PDB file of C-alpha atoms in Angstrom:
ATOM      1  CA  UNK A   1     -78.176 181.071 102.025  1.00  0.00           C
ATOM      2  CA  UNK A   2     -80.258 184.099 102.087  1.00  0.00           C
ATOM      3  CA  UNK A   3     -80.791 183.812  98.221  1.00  0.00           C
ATOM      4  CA  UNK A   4     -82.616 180.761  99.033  1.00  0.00           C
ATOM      5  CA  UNK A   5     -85.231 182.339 101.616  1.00  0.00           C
ATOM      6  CA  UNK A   6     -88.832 182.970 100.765  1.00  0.00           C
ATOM      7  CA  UNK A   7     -90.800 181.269  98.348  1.00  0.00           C
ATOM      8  CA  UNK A   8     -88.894 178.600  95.315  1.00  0.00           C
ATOM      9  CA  UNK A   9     -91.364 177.895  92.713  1.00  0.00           C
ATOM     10  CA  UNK A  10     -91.165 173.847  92.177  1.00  0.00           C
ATOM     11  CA  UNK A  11     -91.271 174.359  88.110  1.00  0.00           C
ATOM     12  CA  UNK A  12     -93.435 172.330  85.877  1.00  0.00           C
ATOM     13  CA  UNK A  13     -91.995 171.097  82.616  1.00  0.00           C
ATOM     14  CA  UNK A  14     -94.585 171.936  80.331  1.00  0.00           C
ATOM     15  CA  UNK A  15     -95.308 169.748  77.089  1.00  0.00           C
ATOM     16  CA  UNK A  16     -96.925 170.172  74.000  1.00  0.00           C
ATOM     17  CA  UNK A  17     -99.301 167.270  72.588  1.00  0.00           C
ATOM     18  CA  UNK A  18     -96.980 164.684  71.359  1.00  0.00           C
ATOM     19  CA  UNK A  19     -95.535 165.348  74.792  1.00  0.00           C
ATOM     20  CA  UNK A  20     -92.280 166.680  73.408  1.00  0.00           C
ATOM     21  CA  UNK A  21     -90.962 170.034  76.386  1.00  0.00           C
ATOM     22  CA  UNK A  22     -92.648 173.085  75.440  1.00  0.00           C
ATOM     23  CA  UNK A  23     -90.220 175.255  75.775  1.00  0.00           C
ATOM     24  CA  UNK A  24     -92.316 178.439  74.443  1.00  0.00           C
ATOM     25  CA  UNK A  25     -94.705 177.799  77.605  1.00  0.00           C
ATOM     26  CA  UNK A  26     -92.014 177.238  80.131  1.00  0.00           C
ATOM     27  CA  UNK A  27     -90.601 180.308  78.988  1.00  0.00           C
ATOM     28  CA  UNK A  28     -94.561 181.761  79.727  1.00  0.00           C
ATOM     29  CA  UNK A  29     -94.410 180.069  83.176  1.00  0.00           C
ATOM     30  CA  UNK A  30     -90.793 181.923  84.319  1.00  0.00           C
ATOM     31  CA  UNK A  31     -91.783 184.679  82.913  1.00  0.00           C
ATOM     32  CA  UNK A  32     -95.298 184.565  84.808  1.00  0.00           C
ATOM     33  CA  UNK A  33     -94.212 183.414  88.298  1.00  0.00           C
ATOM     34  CA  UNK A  34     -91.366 186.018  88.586  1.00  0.00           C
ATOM     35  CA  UNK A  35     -93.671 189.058  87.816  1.00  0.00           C
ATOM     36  CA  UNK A  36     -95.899 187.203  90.798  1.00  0.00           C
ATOM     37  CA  UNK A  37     -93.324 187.396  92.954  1.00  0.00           C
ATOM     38  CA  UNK A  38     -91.518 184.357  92.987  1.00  0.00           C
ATOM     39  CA  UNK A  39     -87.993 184.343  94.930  1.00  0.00           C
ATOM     40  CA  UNK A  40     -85.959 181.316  93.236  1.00  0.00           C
ATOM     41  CA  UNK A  41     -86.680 178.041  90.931  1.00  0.00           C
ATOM     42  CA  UNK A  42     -86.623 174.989  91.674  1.00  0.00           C
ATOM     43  CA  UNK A  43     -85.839 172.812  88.123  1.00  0.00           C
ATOM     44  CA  UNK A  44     -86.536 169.218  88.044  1.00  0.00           C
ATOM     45  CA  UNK A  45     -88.285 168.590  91.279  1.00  0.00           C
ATOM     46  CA  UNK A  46     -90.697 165.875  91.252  1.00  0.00           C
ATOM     47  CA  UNK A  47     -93.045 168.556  89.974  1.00  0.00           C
ATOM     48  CA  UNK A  48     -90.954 168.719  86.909  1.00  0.00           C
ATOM     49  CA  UNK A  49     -91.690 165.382  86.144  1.00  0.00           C
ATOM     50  CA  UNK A  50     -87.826 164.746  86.481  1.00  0.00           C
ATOM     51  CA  UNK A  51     -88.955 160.312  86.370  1.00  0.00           C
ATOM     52  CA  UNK A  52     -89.803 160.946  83.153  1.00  0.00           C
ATOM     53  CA  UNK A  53     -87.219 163.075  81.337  1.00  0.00           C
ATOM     54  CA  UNK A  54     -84.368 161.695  79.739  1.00  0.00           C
ATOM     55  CA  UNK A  55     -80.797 162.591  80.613  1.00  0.00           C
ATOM     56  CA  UNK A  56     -80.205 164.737  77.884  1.00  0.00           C
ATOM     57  CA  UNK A  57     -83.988 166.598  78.093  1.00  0.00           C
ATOM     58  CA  UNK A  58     -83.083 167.786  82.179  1.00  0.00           C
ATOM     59  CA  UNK A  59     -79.962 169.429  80.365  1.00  0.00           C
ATOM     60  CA  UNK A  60     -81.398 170.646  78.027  1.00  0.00           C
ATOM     61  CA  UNK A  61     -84.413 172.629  80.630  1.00  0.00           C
ATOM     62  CA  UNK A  62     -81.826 173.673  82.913  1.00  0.00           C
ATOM     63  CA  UNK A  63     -79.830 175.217  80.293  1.00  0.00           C
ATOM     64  CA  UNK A  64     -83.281 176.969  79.178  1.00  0.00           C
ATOM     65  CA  UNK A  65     -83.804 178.346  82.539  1.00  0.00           C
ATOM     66  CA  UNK A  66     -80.583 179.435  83.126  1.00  0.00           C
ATOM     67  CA  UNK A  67     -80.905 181.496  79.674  1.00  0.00           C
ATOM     68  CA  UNK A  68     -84.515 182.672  80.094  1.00  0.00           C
ATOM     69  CA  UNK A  69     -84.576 183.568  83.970  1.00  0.00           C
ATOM     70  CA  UNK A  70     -86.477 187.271  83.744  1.00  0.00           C
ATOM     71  CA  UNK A  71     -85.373 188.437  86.933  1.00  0.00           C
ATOM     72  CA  UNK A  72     -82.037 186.484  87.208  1.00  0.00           C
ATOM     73  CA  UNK A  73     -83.491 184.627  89.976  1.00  0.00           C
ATOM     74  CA  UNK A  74     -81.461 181.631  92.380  1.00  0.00           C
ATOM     75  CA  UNK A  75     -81.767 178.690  90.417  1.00  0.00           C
ATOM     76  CA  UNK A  76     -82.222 175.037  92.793  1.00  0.00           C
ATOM     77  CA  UNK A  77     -81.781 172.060  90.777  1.00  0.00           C
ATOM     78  CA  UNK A  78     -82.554 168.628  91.165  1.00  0.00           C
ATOM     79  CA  UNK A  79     -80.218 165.861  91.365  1.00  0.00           C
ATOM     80  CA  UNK A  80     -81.694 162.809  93.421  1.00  0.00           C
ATOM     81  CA  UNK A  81     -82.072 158.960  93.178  1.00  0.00           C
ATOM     82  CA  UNK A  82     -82.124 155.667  95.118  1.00  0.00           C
ATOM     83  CA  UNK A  83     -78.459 154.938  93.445  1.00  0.00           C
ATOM     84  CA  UNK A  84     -75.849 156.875  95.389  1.00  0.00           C
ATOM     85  CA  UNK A  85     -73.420 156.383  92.319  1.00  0.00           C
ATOM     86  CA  UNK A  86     -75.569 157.380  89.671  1.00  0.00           C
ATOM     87  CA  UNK A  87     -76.565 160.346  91.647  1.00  0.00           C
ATOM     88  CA  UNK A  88     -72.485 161.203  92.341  1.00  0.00           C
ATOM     89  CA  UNK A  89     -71.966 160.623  88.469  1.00  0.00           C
ATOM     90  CA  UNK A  90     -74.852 162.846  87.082  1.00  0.00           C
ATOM     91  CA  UNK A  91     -73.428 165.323  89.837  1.00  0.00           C
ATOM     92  CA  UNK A  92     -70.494 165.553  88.202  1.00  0.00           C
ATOM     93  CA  UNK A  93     -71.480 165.049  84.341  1.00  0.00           C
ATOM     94  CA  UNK A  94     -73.820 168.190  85.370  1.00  0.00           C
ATOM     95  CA  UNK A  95     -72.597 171.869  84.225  1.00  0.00           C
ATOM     96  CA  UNK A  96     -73.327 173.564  87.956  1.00  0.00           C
ATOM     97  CA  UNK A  97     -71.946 176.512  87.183  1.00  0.00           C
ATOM     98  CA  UNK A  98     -74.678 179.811  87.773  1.00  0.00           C
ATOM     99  CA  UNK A  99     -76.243 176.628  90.274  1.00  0.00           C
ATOM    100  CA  UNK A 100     -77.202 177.863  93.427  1.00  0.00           C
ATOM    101  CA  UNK A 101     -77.447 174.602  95.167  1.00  0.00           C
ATOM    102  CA  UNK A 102     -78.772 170.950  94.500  1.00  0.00           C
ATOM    103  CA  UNK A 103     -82.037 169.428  95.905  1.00  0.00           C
ATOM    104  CA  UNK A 104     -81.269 165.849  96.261  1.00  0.00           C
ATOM    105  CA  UNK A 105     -84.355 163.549  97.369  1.00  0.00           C
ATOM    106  CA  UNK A 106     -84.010 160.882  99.847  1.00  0.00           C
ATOM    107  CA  UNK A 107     -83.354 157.655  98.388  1.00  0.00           C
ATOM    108  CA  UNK A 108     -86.671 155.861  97.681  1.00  0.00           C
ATOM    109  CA  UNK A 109     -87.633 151.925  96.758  1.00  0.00           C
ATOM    110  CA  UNK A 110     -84.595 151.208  98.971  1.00  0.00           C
ATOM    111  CA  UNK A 111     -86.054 152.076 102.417  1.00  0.00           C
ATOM    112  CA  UNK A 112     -82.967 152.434 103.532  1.00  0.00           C
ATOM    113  CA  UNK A 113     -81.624 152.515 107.542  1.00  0.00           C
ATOM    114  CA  UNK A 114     -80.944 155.907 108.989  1.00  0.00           C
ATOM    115  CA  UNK A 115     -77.239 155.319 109.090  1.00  0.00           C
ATOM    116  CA  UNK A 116     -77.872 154.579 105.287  1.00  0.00           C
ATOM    117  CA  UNK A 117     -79.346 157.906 104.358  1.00  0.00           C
ATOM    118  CA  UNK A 118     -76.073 159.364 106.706  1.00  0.00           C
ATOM    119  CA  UNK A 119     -73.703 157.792 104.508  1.00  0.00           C
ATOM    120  CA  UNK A 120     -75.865 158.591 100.973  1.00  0.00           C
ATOM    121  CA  UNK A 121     -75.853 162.280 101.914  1.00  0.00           C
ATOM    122  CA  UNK A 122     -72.385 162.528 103.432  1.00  0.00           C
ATOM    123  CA  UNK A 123     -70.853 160.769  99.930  1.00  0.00           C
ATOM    124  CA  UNK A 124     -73.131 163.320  98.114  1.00  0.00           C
ATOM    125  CA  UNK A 125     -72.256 166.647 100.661  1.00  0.00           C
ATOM    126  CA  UNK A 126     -68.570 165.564  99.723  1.00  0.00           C
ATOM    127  CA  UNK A 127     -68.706 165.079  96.128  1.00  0.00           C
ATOM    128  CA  UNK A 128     -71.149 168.167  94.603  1.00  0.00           C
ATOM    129  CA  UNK A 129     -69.172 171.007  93.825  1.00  0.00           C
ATOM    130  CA  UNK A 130     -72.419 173.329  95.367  1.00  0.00           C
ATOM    131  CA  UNK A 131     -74.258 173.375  98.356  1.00  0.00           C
ATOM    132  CA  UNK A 132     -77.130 170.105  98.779  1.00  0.00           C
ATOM    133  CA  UNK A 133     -80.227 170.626  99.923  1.00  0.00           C
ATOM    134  CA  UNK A 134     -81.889 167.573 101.489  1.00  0.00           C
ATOM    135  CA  UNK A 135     -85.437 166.621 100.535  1.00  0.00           C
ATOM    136  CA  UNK A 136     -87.709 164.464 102.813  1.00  0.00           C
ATOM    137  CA  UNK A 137     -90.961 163.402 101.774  1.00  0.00           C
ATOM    138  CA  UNK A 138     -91.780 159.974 102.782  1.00  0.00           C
ATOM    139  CA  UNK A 139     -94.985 159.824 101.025  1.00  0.00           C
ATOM    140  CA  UNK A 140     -92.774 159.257  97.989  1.00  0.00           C
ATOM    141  CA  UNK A 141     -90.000 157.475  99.436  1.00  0.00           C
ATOM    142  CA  UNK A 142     -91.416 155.070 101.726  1.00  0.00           C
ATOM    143  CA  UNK A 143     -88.623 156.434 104.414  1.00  0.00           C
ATOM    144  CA  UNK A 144     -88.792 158.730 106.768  1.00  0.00           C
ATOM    145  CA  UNK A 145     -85.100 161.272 107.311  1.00  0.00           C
ATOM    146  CA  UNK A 146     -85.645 161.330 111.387  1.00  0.00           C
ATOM    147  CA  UNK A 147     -85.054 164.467 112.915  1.00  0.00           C
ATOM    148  CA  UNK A 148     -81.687 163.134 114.849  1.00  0.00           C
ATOM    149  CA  UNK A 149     -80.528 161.797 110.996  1.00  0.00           C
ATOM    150  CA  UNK A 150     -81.236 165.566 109.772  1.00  0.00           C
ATOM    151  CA  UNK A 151     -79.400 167.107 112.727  1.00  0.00           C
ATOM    152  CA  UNK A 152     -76.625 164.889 112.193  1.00  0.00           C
ATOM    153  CA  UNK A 153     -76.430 166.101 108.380  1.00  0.00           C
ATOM    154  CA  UNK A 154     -76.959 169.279 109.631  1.00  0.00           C
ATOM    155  CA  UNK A 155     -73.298 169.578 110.550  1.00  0.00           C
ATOM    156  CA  UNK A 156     -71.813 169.204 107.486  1.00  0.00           C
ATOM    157  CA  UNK A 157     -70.264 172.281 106.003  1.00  0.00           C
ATOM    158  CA  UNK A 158     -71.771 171.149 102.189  1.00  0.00           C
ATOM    159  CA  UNK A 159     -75.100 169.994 103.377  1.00  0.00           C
ATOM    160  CA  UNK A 160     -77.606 173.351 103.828  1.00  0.00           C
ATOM    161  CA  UNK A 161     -80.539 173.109 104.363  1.00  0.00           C
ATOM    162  CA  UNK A 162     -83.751 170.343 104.278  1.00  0.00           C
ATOM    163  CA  UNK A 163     -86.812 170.442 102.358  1.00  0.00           C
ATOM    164  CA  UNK A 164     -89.213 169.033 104.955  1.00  0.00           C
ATOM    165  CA  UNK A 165     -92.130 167.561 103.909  1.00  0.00           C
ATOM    166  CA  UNK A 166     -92.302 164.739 106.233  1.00  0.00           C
ATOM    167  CA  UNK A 167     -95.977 166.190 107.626  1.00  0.00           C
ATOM    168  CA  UNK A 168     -94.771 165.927 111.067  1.00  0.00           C
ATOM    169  CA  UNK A 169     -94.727 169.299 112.751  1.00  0.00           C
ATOM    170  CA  UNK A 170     -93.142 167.929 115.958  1.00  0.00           C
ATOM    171  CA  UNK A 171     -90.392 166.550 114.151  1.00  0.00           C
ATOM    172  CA  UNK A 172     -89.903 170.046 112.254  1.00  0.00           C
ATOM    173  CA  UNK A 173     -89.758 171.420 115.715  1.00  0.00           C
ATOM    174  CA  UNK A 174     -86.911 169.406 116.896  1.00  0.00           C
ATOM    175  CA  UNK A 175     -84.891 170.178 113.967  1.00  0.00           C
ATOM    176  CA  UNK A 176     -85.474 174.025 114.528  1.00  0.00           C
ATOM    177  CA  UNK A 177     -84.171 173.422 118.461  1.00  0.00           C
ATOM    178  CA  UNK A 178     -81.040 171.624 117.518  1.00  0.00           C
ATOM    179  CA  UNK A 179     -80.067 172.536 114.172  1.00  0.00           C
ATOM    180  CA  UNK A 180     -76.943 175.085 113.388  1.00  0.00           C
ATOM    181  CA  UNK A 181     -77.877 178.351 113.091  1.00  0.00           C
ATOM    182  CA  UNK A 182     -76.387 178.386 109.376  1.00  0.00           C
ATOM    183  CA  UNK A 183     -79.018 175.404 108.299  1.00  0.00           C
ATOM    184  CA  UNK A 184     -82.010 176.067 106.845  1.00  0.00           C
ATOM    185  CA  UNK A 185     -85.609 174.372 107.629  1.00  0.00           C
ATOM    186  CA  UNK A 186     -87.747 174.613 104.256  1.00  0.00           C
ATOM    187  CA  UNK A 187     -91.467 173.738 104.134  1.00  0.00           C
ATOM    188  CA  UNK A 188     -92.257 171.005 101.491  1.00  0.00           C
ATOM    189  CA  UNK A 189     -95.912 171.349 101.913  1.00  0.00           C
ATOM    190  CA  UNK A 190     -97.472 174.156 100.534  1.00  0.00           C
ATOM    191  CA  UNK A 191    -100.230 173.820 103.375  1.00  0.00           C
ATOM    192  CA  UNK A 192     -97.785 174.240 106.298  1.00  0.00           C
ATOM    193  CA  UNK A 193     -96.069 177.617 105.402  1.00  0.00           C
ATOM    194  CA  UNK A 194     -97.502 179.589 107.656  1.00  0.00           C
ATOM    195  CA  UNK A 195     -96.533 176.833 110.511  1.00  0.00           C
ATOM    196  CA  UNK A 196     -93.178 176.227 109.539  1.00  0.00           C
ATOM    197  CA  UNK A 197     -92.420 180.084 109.312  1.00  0.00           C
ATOM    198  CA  UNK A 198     -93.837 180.521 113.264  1.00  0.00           C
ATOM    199  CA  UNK A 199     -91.243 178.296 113.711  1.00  0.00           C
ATOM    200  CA  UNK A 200     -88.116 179.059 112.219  1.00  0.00           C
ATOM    201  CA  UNK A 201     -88.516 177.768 108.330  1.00  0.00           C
ATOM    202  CA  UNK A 202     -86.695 180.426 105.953  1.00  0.00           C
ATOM    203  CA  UNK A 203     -89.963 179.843 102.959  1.00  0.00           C
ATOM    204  CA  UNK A 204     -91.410 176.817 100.965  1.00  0.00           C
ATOM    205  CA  UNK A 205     -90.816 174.777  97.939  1.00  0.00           C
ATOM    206  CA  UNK A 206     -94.039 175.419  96.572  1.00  0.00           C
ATOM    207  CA  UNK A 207     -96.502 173.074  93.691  1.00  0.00           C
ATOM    208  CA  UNK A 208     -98.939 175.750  94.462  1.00  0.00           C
ATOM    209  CA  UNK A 209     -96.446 178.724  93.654  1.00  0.00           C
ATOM    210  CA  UNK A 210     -96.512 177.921  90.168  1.00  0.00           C
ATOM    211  CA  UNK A 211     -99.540 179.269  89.669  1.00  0.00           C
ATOM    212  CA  UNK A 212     -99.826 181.508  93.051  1.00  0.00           C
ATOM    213  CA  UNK A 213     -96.671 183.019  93.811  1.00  0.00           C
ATOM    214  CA  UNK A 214     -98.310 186.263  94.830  1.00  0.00           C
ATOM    215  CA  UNK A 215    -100.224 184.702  98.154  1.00  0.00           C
ATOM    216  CA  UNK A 216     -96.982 183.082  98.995  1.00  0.00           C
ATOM    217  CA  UNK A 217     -94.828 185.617  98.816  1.00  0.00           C
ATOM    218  CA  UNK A 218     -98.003 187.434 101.045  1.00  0.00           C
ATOM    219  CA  UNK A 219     -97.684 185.121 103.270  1.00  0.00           C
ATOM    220  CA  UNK A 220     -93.706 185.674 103.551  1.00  0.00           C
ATOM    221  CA  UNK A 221     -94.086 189.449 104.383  1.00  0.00           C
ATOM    222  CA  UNK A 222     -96.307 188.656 106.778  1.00  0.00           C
ATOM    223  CA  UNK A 223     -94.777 185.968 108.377  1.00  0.00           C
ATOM    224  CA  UNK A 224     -91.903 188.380 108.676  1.00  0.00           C
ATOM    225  CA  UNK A 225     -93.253 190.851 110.351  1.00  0.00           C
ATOM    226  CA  UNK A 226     -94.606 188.522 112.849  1.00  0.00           C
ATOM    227  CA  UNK A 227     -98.187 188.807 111.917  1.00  0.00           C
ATOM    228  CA  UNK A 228     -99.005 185.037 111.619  1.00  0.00           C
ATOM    229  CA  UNK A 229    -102.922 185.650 111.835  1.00  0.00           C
ATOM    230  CA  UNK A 230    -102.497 187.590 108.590  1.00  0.00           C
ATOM    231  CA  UNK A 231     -99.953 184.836 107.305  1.00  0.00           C
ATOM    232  CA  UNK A 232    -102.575 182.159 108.323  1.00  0.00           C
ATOM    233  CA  UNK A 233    -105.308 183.733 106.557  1.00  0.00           C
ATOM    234  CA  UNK A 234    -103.133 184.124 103.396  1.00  0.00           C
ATOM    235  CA  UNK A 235    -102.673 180.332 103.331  1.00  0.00           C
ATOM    236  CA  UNK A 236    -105.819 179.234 103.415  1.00  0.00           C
ATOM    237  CA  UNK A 237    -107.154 180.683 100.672  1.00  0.00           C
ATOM    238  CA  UNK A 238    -105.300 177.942  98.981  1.00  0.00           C
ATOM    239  CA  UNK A 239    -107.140 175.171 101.416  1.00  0.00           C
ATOM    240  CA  UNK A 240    -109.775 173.607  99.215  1.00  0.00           C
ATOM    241  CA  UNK A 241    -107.515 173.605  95.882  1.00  0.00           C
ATOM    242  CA  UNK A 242    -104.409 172.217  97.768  1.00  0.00           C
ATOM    243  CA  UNK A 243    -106.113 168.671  97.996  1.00  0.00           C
ATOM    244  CA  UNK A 244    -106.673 168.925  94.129  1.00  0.00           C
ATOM    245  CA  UNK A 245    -103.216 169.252  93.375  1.00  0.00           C
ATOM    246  CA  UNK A 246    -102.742 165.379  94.287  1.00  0.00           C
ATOM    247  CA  UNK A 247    -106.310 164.160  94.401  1.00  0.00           C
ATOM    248  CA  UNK A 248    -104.195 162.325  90.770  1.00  0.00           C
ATOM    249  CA  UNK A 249    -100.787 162.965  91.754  1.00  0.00           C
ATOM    250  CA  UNK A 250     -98.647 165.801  91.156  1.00  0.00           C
ATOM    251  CA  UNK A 251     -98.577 167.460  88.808  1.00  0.00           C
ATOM    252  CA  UNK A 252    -101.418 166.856  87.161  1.00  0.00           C
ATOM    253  CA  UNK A 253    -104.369 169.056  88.788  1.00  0.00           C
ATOM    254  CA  UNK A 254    -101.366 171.842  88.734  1.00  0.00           C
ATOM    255  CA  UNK A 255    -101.081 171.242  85.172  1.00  0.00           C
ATOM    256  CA  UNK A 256    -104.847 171.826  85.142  1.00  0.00           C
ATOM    257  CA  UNK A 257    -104.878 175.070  86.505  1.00  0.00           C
ATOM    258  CA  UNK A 258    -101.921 176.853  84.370  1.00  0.00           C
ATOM    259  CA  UNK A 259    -103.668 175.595  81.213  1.00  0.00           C
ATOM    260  CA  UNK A 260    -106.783 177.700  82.885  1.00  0.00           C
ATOM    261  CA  UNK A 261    -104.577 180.172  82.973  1.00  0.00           C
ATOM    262  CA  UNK A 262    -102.974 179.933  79.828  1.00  0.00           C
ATOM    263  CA  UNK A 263     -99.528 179.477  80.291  1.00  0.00           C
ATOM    264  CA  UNK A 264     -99.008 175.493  79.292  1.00  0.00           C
ATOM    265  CA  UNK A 265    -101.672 172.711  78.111  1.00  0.00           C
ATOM    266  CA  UNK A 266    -101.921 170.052  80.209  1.00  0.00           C
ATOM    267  CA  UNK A 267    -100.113 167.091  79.092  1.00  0.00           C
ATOM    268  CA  UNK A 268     -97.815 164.674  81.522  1.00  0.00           C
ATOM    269  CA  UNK A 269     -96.159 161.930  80.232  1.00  0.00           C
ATOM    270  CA  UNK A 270     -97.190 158.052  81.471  1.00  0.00           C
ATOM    271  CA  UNK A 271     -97.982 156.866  83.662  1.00  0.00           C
ATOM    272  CA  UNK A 272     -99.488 159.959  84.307  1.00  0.00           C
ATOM    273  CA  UNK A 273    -102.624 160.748  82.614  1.00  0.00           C
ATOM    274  CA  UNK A 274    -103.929 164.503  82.184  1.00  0.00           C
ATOM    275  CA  UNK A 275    -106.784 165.868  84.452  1.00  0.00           C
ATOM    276  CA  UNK A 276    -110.028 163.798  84.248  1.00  0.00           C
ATOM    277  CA  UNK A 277    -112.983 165.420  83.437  1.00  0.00           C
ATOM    278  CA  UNK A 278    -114.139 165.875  86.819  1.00  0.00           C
ATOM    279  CA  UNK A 279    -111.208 166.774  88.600  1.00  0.00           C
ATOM    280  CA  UNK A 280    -111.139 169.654  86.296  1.00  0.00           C
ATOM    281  CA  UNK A 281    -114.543 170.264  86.647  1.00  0.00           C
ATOM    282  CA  UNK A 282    -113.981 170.641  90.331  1.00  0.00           C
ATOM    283  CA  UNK A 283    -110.215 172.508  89.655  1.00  0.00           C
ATOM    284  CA  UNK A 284    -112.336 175.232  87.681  1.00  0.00           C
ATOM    285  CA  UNK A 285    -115.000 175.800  90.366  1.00  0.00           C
ATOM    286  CA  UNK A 286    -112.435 176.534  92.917  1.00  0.00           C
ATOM    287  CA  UNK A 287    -110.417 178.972  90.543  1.00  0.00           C
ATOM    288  CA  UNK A 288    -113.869 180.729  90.159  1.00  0.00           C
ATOM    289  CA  UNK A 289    -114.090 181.200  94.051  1.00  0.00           C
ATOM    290  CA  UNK A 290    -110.255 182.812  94.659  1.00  0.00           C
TER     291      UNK A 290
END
């Protein structure tokens, strides 16, 4: 579990202009975010535009990570859907091995009961052949994992840990009081780090960390060494461009900033369209200001 604290840089898959996977800038990108600090990857999150790869292209990334990882850094990797099934299936079609656990999305479209996402992630905790990391973010879903589901979850020996991005600190709370001590809380928003470590969250998924891995892994140290003030102030340096990021949906206005950078162009794949002209405008001016 410890591999998995600190700060796991949700990866962009970077495309070239016929919107084929650059490979040459995701190799840029790992290389870029480990020298900044990063502390595992996260592969085919829904930052990785995992909707709108084909079977055979998530393969073929995770394969490229495993062989191009810099620092030989935990790898996450995301197996998820609304079809518990599929989801076993591509589990077990999947080469795990070097795998350091699974993130595996609450089913969405469904809006399934509670006692349905029970059963989804039990049949999943029993089948993967690695640990499963939950992931609730109901802005995506359209269902909410309640705290009591989580806790419930929280007690099976497969199941480790949930990426909460639910919003709702309250609910992160309870899950902190109850939970084993062997399950890990992990912050899905990038906003609410510092929160969720004053609490009892072991690091972030990050969007953010992609291009910012140093303030995050800042606002670890400090976080661990019980300076939230310091922790706090970290953060919000990140306040006005964090809005940005989804003003036209992730991760397109992250896109934007690593081809400022210079470590991918900008491309996503439809429905997605690249950065209008004035959300970059506005990306640029903030970049300016950190």
């Amino acid at each position: 579990m410890e591999r998995l604290f600190g700060t796991g840089v949700a990866l962009v898959t970077p495309f070239d202009k016929k919107l084929k996977i650059d490979f040459q800038s995701l190799k840029k990108l790992l290389d870029f975010t480990a020298a900044k600090g990063a502390d595992y990857y996260v592969v085919l999150g829904t930052t990785g535009e995992s909707a709108t790869l084909s079977a055979s292209e998530k393969l073929e990334v995770l394969q490229f990570v495993k062989h191009n990882n810099p620092s030989n850094l935990p790898i996450v990797y995301g197996i998820g859907g609304n079809n518990t099934e599929d989801v076993i299936s591509t589990i077990h079609r999947t080469d795990l091995q070097g795998i350091e656990a699974i993130l595996s999305v609450s089913p969405y479209y469904n809006k399934p009961t509670q006692a349905g996402i029970i059963e989804h992630y039990t049949a999943i905790g029993n089948e993967s052949p690695v640990p499963v990391i939950m992931y609730n973010v109901p802005g995506r879903t359209g269902s909410n994992i309640e705290a009591d589901t989580t806790l419930e979850l929280a007690g099976q020996p497969n199941i480790i840990g949930i990426k909460e991005a639910s919003g709702d600190l309250v609910q992160a709370m309870k899950i902190v009081k109850y939970k084993p001590d062997n399950f890990m809380l992990i912050s899905g928003d990038d906003m609410l780090t510092t929160a969720l470590y004053s609490m009892g969250a072991v690091g972030v998924i990050s969007v953010l960390a992609n291009a910012f891995s140093n303030i995050f892994q800042e606002v670890k140290q400090a976080a661990a060494s019980g300076d939230f003030r310091l922790a706090t102030s970290k953060i919000l340096t990140l306040l006005e461009i964090n809005p940005l990021m989804y003003e036209q949906s992730n991760p397109v206005g992250l896109k934007e900033i690593l081809r400022y950078f210079g470590i991918c162009e900008n491309h996503v794949r439809l429905p997605l369209l690249p950065a209008s002209k004035d959300l970059s405008i506005k990306i640029e001016a903030q970049l300016k200001a950190l």
